[in-house]
Amino acid sequence: MRRLLLLLLCAAGLALGAGHASATSPMIDWDPALYFEPGSTPLNSPPGSQLRIVGLVSGFGPPLDFLDPTDPTKEYTLYCHSLISAGTTSIGPPATTFYTTNYVGGAIEIYEDLTPDASFDVNPPNPGVPADFTDGTLILSGVFMSFYTETNNFTQFQIGHSEGNILWTGGAYFPLMSPEGSNEPCPGLFTGALTWRSSVVQTGYLFRHDGKIDFNCPVSSRPSTWGRVKTLYR
Amino acid sequence: MRAWFFVLLTACSALALAPAARGQALLFDYVGFDFESPNPSPGTFGEPGSGYQGVGNVPNLFAPLVFNTVLNEYTYYFSGLSPIGQTSVGPFVIIDYSAPGTLDLYEDSKSTGTPGTYGTNPPNGTAPPSFIDGTLILSGRLTNFRFVLNTSNGSGSFESEFEAIGGSQLSNIPLNQRTGWTFAGATGNATGIPLGYAHQIDGQTFLQEPSPARSSSWGRVKNLYR
């Protein structure tokens, strides 16, 4: 009986937690972001090397949907840095090998610049990269709680993906990262596809990334009491 | 002699048109969600007998497409894909799909049209219908569609060859630039995924850029063979 009750309680918890999707548009979308990590290849990242990412924001969704990245007088950029490689591991036979690189540390910054000037100059770091992506007003900053890339040796168009979890910590719009009635910022989910196909990746960069950051708030749930939950099953 | 000269001229033009590495131009960027229908095994992705589909928005379009994102909403719908093979490598699964699938782009007036609405458990009353109303501006054929998924973290990506074959703006794309490719990231970790959808999708489609050619004169060409 106790076991059955426990199962029912778990089911009830799942049911209560399964709220409607909070936001279907990415909070920040970019087109593109480019990764650079001198000394690394798409299939091998030496331990200790630093991954950096620069990108041009192309879209904003809630709660930043009041920003307009198409405004020609402004430029929104992202810069990720201090992502330190823990080395690449591989799995699979020679014909279908997957390569995974986990990174430790890492920070992310989003800027609003009133003097648009960012361009993906070749062979970074260079005088323009990342400098042109880090001028202006810091509107959001955070740290990565996790980050990885996954590549392979067999996809026709040389594609993989990367993903990371962000803890927002600062910036002019940091207060918007906490949902109404909460003092805790929602996590950010950094995600998207990678390609290392040379025809779409500028010289000196590792990957082109088509991705976004989601305002990844936990789905809503209603507070309740054990008594109320029990009555649901009586 | 004339025949030989003609052959040489043809070879010469072919060489002039063949670049060292053909570039690719971004045609459109898309963001949405995917789902399976039919879905014989709801807890499994890419199972035999399932149909792979996706709907969403196209926030960024590029020339030679003509667009007005202020007045219109642009949406996409891909479909016609069924798994034909699956390979497991550790936690990774490689799923190959039948060809051809389709990836279609629609233009719908923001003032008089219907906004794309995902709803839940697609297909439903609004998805795909609210994503395929308006004008079909571009229809693409997908071949060699392959999805790579890491089942341990719920994320992956897909890729496919793309060929523009229809739609009201097909003629905007020169005949020799209608082939290209598409790729997208797919994650099951976004909390905003509507109930019944499998992954959040963020992708891009590229077309071949025109091959560079040098202008010349008959005299110069003749000189090459004297």
Coordinates of C-alpha atoms in Angstrom, one line a residue:
Chain A
M1 CA 0.0 0.0 0.0
R2 CA 2.9 2.3 0.9
R3 CA 4.6 1.5 -2.3
L4 CA 1.4 2.2 -4.3
L5 CA 1.0 5.5 -2.5
L6 CA 4.6 6.4 -3.3
L7 CA 4.0 5.7 -7.0
L8 CA 0.9 7.7 -7.0
L9 CA 2.7 10.6 -5.3
C10 CA 5.4 10.5 -7.9
A11 CA 2.8 10.5 -10.7
A12 CA 1.1 13.4 -9.0
G13 CA 4.3 15.3 -8.8
L14 CA 4.9 14.7 -12.5
A15 CA 1.4 15.8 -13.4
L16 CA 1.8 19.0 -11.3
G17 CA 5.1 19.8 -12.8
A18 CA 4.1 19.4 -16.4
G19 CA 3.0 22.9 -17.1
H20 CA 2.7 24.6 -20.4
A21 CA 5.8 25.6 -22.2
S22 CA 7.0 28.9 -20.9
A23 CA 8.6 30.3 -24.1
T24 CA 8.9 28.8 -27.5
S25 CA 11.2 31.5 -29.0
P26 CA 14.9 31.5 -28.1
M27 CA 15.9 34.3 -25.7
I28 CA 18.9 35.0 -27.9
D29 CA 19.5 33.7 -31.4
W30 CA 22.7 34.4 -33.4
D31 CA 23.8 34.1 -36.9
P32 CA 26.5 33.1 -36.8
A33 CA 28.9 32.5 -33.9
L34 CA 32.4 31.3 -34.6
Y35 CA 34.6 29.2 -32.3
F36 CA 38.3 29.6 -32.1
E37 CA 40.8 27.6 -30.1
P38 CA 44.4 27.8 -31.5
G39 CA 46.1 24.5 -31.5
S40 CA 42.9 22.5 -31.7
T41 CA 41.2 20.7 -34.6
P42 CA 37.5 19.7 -34.9
L43 CA 38.4 16.2 -33.8
N44 CA 41.0 17.0 -31.1
S45 CA 41.2 19.6 -28.4
P46 CA 44.4 19.4 -26.3
P47 CA 43.7 19.5 -22.5
G48 CA 44.2 23.0 -21.2
S49 CA 43.5 24.9 -24.4
Q50 CA 41.1 27.8 -24.2
L51 CA 38.0 27.8 -26.4
R52 CA 36.5 31.2 -27.3
I53 CA 33.4 32.1 -29.2
V54 CA 32.3 35.4 -30.9
G55 CA 28.9 35.9 -32.4
L56 CA 26.4 38.4 -33.8
V57 CA 23.0 38.3 -32.3
S58 CA 20.2 38.1 -34.9
G59 CA 17.1 37.7 -32.7
F60 CA 15.8 38.3 -29.2
G61 CA 12.8 36.5 -27.6
P62 CA 11.2 36.9 -24.2
P63 CA 12.2 38.4 -21.8
L64 CA 14.5 40.4 -24.1
D65 CA 12.1 40.8 -27.0
F66 CA 12.1 44.6 -26.6
L67 CA 15.6 44.6 -28.1
D68 CA 15.8 44.9 -31.9
P69 CA 19.0 43.4 -33.4
T70 CA 18.0 44.7 -36.9
D71 CA 18.3 48.3 -35.7
P72 CA 21.2 49.6 -37.9
T73 CA 22.4 51.9 -35.2
K74 CA 23.0 49.1 -32.8
E75 CA 25.0 45.9 -32.7
Y76 CA 24.4 43.0 -30.3
T77 CA 27.3 40.6 -29.8
L78 CA 28.3 37.6 -27.7
Y79 CA 31.6 36.6 -26.4
C80 CA 32.4 33.4 -24.6
H81 CA 35.9 32.8 -23.1
S82 CA 37.9 30.9 -20.5
L83 CA 36.3 27.6 -21.5
I84 CA 39.2 25.3 -20.7
S85 CA 39.4 22.0 -22.5
A86 CA 39.5 18.8 -20.5
G87 CA 40.7 16.9 -23.6
T88 CA 38.9 15.0 -26.3
T89 CA 37.6 11.5 -25.9
S90 CA 36.5 9.3 -28.8
I91 CA 34.2 6.3 -29.2
G92 CA 33.3 4.1 -32.1
P93 CA 34.9 2.2 -35.0
P94 CA 37.1 4.0 -37.5
A95 CA 34.2 4.5 -39.9
T96 CA 31.9 6.1 -37.4
T97 CA 33.9 7.7 -34.6
F98 CA 32.5 10.3 -32.3
Y99 CA 34.6 12.9 -30.5
T100 CA 33.5 14.6 -27.3
T101 CA 35.3 17.5 -25.6
N102 CA 34.1 18.7 -22.2
Y103 CA 35.2 22.2 -21.0
V104 CA 35.5 23.5 -17.5
G105 CA 35.0 27.0 -16.4
G106 CA 33.9 29.6 -19.0
A107 CA 32.1 32.9 -19.1
I108 CA 29.7 34.5 -21.4
E109 CA 29.0 38.2 -22.1
I110 CA 26.4 39.9 -24.3
Y111 CA 27.0 43.5 -25.4
E112 CA 25.0 46.3 -27.0
D113 CA 27.2 48.5 -29.1
L114 CA 26.1 51.8 -30.5
T115 CA 29.1 51.8 -32.9
P116 CA 28.6 48.6 -35.0
D117 CA 31.9 47.3 -36.0
A118 CA 32.2 43.6 -35.4
S119 CA 33.5 41.3 -38.1
F120 CA 34.9 37.8 -38.2
D121 CA 38.4 38.8 -39.1
V122 CA 40.6 35.8 -40.0
N123 CA 43.0 34.0 -37.7
P124 CA 41.8 35.1 -34.3
P125 CA 42.8 36.4 -31.8
N126 CA 43.6 39.5 -33.7
P127 CA 43.1 43.3 -33.2
G128 CA 39.4 43.0 -34.1
V129 CA 38.5 39.7 -32.5
P130 CA 37.4 39.6 -29.8
A131 CA 37.9 43.3 -29.2
D132 CA 35.1 44.4 -31.7
F133 CA 32.7 41.9 -30.0
T134 CA 33.3 43.2 -26.5
D135 CA 32.8 47.0 -26.8
G136 CA 29.6 48.7 -25.8
T137 CA 27.4 48.1 -22.8
L138 CA 27.5 44.8 -21.1
I139 CA 23.8 43.8 -21.0
L140 CA 24.2 40.2 -19.7
S141 CA 27.0 38.2 -18.2
G142 CA 27.2 34.7 -16.8
V143 CA 29.3 31.7 -16.2
F144 CA 29.1 28.2 -17.7
M145 CA 28.1 25.4 -15.4
S146 CA 28.9 22.9 -18.1
F147 CA 29.9 23.0 -21.8
Y148 CA 30.8 20.4 -24.4
T149 CA 31.2 19.9 -28.1
E150 CA 30.5 16.7 -30.0
T151 CA 31.9 16.0 -33.5
N152 CA 32.5 13.0 -35.7
N153 CA 34.4 11.8 -38.7
F154 CA 31.6 10.6 -41.0
T155 CA 28.9 13.3 -41.5
Q156 CA 28.7 14.5 -45.1
F157 CA 28.6 18.2 -44.2
Q158 CA 30.9 17.9 -41.2
I159 CA 28.3 18.7 -38.5
G160 CA 28.1 18.2 -34.8
H161 CA 26.7 20.1 -31.9
S162 CA 27.5 21.8 -28.6
E163 CA 25.6 22.6 -25.5
G164 CA 26.1 24.3 -22.2
N165 CA 24.3 25.5 -19.1
I166 CA 24.6 29.1 -18.1
L167 CA 24.2 30.8 -14.7
W168 CA 23.5 34.5 -15.3
T169 CA 25.3 36.7 -12.9
G170 CA 25.3 40.3 -14.1
G171 CA 24.8 42.9 -16.8
A172 CA 22.3 45.7 -17.3
Y173 CA 19.4 43.3 -18.0
F174 CA 20.3 40.8 -15.3
P175 CA 17.2 41.6 -13.3
L176 CA 15.1 40.3 -16.2
M177 CA 16.6 36.9 -15.8
S178 CA 14.5 36.2 -12.7
P179 CA 10.9 35.3 -13.4
E180 CA 8.3 37.4 -11.7
G181 CA 8.1 36.7 -8.0
S182 CA 11.5 35.1 -7.8
N183 CA 14.9 36.3 -6.8
E184 CA 16.6 33.4 -8.6
P185 CA 17.7 33.8 -12.2
C186 CA 16.6 31.2 -14.6
P187 CA 19.4 29.1 -16.2
G188 CA 20.4 29.7 -19.8
L189 CA 20.7 26.8 -22.2
F190 CA 23.4 27.5 -24.9
T191 CA 22.7 25.0 -27.7
G192 CA 23.0 24.5 -31.4
A193 CA 24.7 22.8 -34.3
L194 CA 28.3 23.1 -35.3
T195 CA 29.9 22.7 -38.7
W196 CA 33.6 22.7 -39.6
R197 CA 33.0 22.6 -43.3
S198 CA 35.7 25.0 -44.7
S199 CA 33.3 26.6 -47.2
V200 CA 31.3 28.3 -44.4
V201 CA 34.0 28.7 -41.7
Q202 CA 36.4 31.6 -42.0
T203 CA 40.1 30.9 -41.9
G204 CA 41.5 30.4 -38.5
Y205 CA 38.2 29.5 -36.8
L206 CA 37.3 26.0 -35.6
F207 CA 33.6 25.9 -35.9
R208 CA 30.6 27.8 -37.3
H209 CA 27.8 27.6 -34.8
D210 CA 24.1 28.0 -35.5
G211 CA 22.6 28.3 -32.1
K212 CA 20.8 30.1 -29.4
I213 CA 20.3 30.6 -25.7
D214 CA 17.0 29.7 -24.2
F215 CA 15.5 31.3 -21.1
N216 CA 15.3 27.8 -19.5
C217 CA 13.1 28.4 -16.6
P218 CA 11.8 25.3 -14.8
V219 CA 8.3 24.5 -15.9
S220 CA 5.7 25.8 -13.5
S221 CA 4.3 23.7 -10.7
R222 CA 1.6 24.5 -8.1
P223 CA 2.5 24.4 -4.4
S224 CA 0.4 21.8 -2.5
T225 CA 0.2 19.9 0.7
W226 CA 0.5 16.1 1.4
G227 CA -3.1 16.2 2.5
R228 CA -4.3 17.7 -0.8
V229 CA -2.2 15.2 -2.8
K230 CA -3.6 12.3 -0.8
T231 CA -7.2 13.4 -1.4
L232 CA -6.6 13.3 -5.1
Y233 CA -6.3 9.5 -4.8
R234 CA -9.1 8.8 -2.3
Chain B
M1 CA 41.1 21.3 -86.9
R2 CA 38.0 23.4 -86.2
A3 CA 36.5 20.5 -84.2
W4 CA 39.7 20.3 -82.0
F5 CA 39.7 24.1 -81.5
F6 CA 36.1 23.9 -80.4
V7 CA 36.9 21.1 -77.9
L8 CA 39.8 23.2 -76.5
L9 CA 37.6 26.2 -76.2
T10 CA 35.0 24.2 -74.3
A11 CA 37.6 22.8 -72.0
C12 CA 39.0 26.2 -71.5
S13 CA 35.6 27.6 -70.4
A14 CA 35.1 24.7 -68.1
L15 CA 38.4 25.3 -66.4
A16 CA 37.7 29.0 -66.1
L17 CA 34.4 28.2 -64.4
A18 CA 35.8 25.7 -62.0
P19 CA 36.9 27.4 -58.8
A20 CA 39.4 25.8 -56.4
A21 CA 36.7 25.6 -53.7
R22 CA 33.1 26.6 -54.2
G23 CA 31.7 28.9 -51.6
Q24 CA 28.3 28.6 -50.1
A25 CA 25.7 31.3 -49.3
L26 CA 23.3 31.3 -46.4
L27 CA 19.7 31.2 -47.7
F28 CA 17.6 31.1 -44.6
D29 CA 17.8 30.4 -40.9
Y30 CA 15.0 28.4 -39.1
V31 CA 14.0 27.8 -35.5
G32 CA 11.2 25.5 -34.3
F33 CA 10.4 22.0 -33.0
D34 CA 10.3 18.5 -34.4
F35 CA 7.9 15.6 -33.9
E36 CA 7.1 12.2 -35.1
S37 CA 3.9 11.3 -36.9
P38 CA 3.1 8.4 -37.2
N39 CA 4.8 7.6 -33.9
P40 CA 4.4 3.9 -33.2
S41 CA 6.7 4.0 -30.1
P42 CA 6.3 7.4 -28.4
G43 CA 9.2 6.8 -26.0
T44 CA 11.7 6.1 -28.8
F45 CA 13.0 8.5 -31.4
G46 CA 13.7 7.3 -35.0
E47 CA 11.9 4.0 -34.6
P48 CA 10.9 2.0 -37.8
G49 CA 7.5 3.1 -39.0
S50 CA 7.8 6.6 -37.7
G51 CA 7.6 9.8 -39.7
Y52 CA 9.8 12.7 -39.0
Q53 CA 8.4 16.3 -39.3
G54 CA 9.1 19.8 -38.1
V55 CA 7.5 23.2 -38.0
G56 CA 8.7 26.6 -36.9
N57 CA 9.7 30.1 -37.8
V58 CA 12.2 31.5 -40.3
P59 CA 13.4 34.7 -38.7
N60 CA 16.2 35.3 -41.2
L61 CA 16.1 35.1 -45.0
F62 CA 18.8 36.2 -47.4
A63 CA 19.0 37.2 -51.1
P64 CA 18.1 36.0 -53.7
L65 CA 14.9 35.4 -51.7
V66 CA 12.8 38.6 -51.4
F67 CA 11.2 39.1 -48.0
N68 CA 9.7 41.6 -45.6
T69 CA 9.9 40.4 -42.1
V70 CA 8.1 43.5 -40.8
L71 CA 4.9 42.8 -42.7
N72 CA 5.1 39.0 -43.0
E73 CA 5.7 36.0 -40.9
Y74 CA 7.9 33.3 -42.5
T75 CA 7.5 29.7 -41.4
Y76 CA 8.8 26.3 -42.4
Y77 CA 7.5 22.7 -42.5
F78 CA 9.6 19.7 -43.2
S79 CA 8.2 16.2 -43.7
G80 CA 8.2 13.1 -45.8
L81 CA 11.1 11.5 -43.9
S82 CA 11.0 7.9 -42.6
P83 CA 13.8 6.1 -40.9
I84 CA 15.4 3.4 -43.1
G85 CA 18.5 2.6 -41.0
Q86 CA 19.9 3.0 -37.5
T87 CA 23.4 2.5 -36.2
S88 CA 24.3 2.7 -32.5
V89 CA 27.7 3.7 -31.4
G90 CA 27.9 3.8 -27.6
P91 CA 25.3 6.4 -26.5
F92 CA 25.1 7.8 -30.1
V93 CA 22.5 6.8 -32.6
I94 CA 22.9 7.5 -36.3
I95 CA 19.5 7.5 -38.1
D96 CA 19.2 7.6 -41.8
Y97 CA 16.0 8.6 -43.5
S98 CA 14.3 7.8 -46.8
A99 CA 14.4 10.3 -49.6
P100 CA 13.1 12.6 -50.7
G101 CA 11.8 14.6 -47.8
T102 CA 10.7 18.2 -48.3
L103 CA 11.5 21.5 -46.6
D104 CA 9.0 24.2 -47.5
L105 CA 9.0 27.9 -46.6
Y106 CA 5.8 30.0 -46.4
E107 CA 5.1 33.7 -46.3
D108 CA 2.0 34.8 -44.4
S109 CA 0.8 38.3 -43.7
K110 CA 1.1 39.4 -40.1
S111 CA -2.0 41.5 -40.4
T112 CA -4.3 39.2 -42.2
G113 CA -2.7 35.7 -41.7
T114 CA -2.6 33.2 -38.9
P115 CA 0.5 33.2 -36.7
G116 CA 2.3 29.9 -36.4
T117 CA 1.0 28.2 -33.3
Y118 CA 2.6 25.0 -32.0
G119 CA -0.1 23.7 -29.7
T120 CA 0.6 20.3 -28.1
N121 CA 0.8 16.7 -29.3
P122 CA 1.2 17.5 -33.1
P123 CA -0.2 17.1 -35.6
N124 CA -3.0 19.1 -34.2
G125 CA -5.4 21.8 -35.3
T126 CA -2.7 24.5 -35.6
A127 CA 0.5 22.6 -36.3
P128 CA 1.2 22.1 -39.1
P129 CA -1.8 24.1 -40.5
S130 CA -0.8 27.5 -39.1
F131 CA 2.7 27.0 -40.4
I132 CA 1.7 26.1 -44.0
D133 CA -0.8 28.8 -44.7
G134 CA 0.0 31.8 -46.9
T135 CA 2.2 31.6 -50.0
L136 CA 4.6 28.8 -50.6
I137 CA 7.7 30.8 -51.5
L138 CA 10.2 28.0 -51.7
S139 CA 10.0 24.2 -51.7
G140 CA 13.1 22.2 -51.2
R141 CA 13.9 18.5 -51.7
L142 CA 15.8 16.8 -48.9
T143 CA 18.0 13.8 -49.7
N144 CA 20.6 11.9 -47.7
F145 CA 18.9 13.1 -44.5
R146 CA 20.8 11.9 -41.4
F147 CA 20.1 12.6 -37.7
V148 CA 22.8 12.0 -35.1
L149 CA 21.6 11.9 -31.6
N150 CA 23.3 11.4 -28.3
T151 CA 20.8 9.5 -26.2
S152 CA 22.7 10.1 -23.0
N153 CA 22.3 13.9 -23.1
G154 CA 19.2 14.2 -25.4
S155 CA 21.0 16.5 -28.0
G156 CA 22.1 16.0 -31.6
S157 CA 22.0 17.4 -35.0
F158 CA 20.8 16.6 -38.5
E159 CA 22.1 17.3 -42.0
S160 CA 20.7 16.8 -45.5
E161 CA 21.3 17.8 -49.1
F162 CA 18.9 20.4 -50.2
E163 CA 17.6 21.3 -53.7
A164 CA 15.2 24.1 -54.4
I165 CA 12.5 22.7 -56.7
G166 CA 9.4 24.9 -56.3
G167 CA 7.6 27.8 -54.8
S168 CA 6.8 31.3 -56.0
Q169 CA 10.4 32.5 -55.6
L170 CA 12.1 29.6 -57.2
S171 CA 12.9 31.7 -60.3
N172 CA 14.9 34.1 -58.0
I173 CA 17.5 31.4 -57.7
P174 CA 19.7 30.9 -60.7
L175 CA 19.5 27.3 -62.1
N176 CA 23.1 26.6 -61.2
Q177 CA 22.7 27.6 -57.6
R178 CA 19.6 25.6 -56.6
T179 CA 21.5 22.8 -54.8
G180 CA 23.0 23.1 -51.3
W181 CA 22.6 21.6 -47.9
T182 CA 20.9 22.2 -44.6
F183 CA 21.9 21.4 -41.0
A184 CA 20.4 22.0 -37.6
G185 CA 21.0 21.4 -33.9
A186 CA 18.4 19.5 -32.0
T187 CA 18.0 19.5 -28.2
G188 CA 15.6 17.8 -25.9
N189 CA 16.8 19.9 -23.0
A190 CA 15.0 23.2 -23.5
T191 CA 12.2 23.6 -21.0
G192 CA 10.1 25.5 -23.6
I193 CA 9.5 22.4 -25.8
P194 CA 5.8 22.1 -26.1
L195 CA 4.2 18.8 -25.0
G196 CA 4.4 16.2 -27.7
Y197 CA 7.3 17.7 -29.6
A198 CA 10.7 15.9 -29.5
H199 CA 13.4 18.5 -29.9
Q200 CA 14.0 22.2 -30.3
I201 CA 15.5 22.8 -33.7
D202 CA 17.8 25.6 -34.9
G203 CA 19.1 25.3 -38.5
Q204 CA 20.4 26.9 -41.5
T205 CA 20.3 26.2 -45.3
F206 CA 23.1 27.1 -47.7
L207 CA 23.1 27.2 -51.5
Q208 CA 26.1 26.9 -53.8
E209 CA 27.4 30.3 -54.7
P210 CA 27.9 31.1 -58.4
S211 CA 31.2 30.0 -59.8
P212 CA 33.6 32.8 -60.6
A213 CA 34.4 33.4 -64.2
R214 CA 36.9 35.9 -65.8
S215 CA 35.8 37.9 -68.8
S216 CA 38.0 37.5 -71.8
S217 CA 38.1 38.1 -75.6
W218 CA 38.2 35.6 -78.4
G219 CA 41.7 36.9 -79.2
R220 CA 43.0 36.1 -75.7
V221 CA 41.4 32.7 -75.8
K222 CA 43.0 31.9 -79.2
N223 CA 46.4 33.1 -77.9
L224 CA 46.2 30.5 -75.2
Y225 CA 46.5 27.8 -77.9
R226 CA 49.0 29.3 -80.3

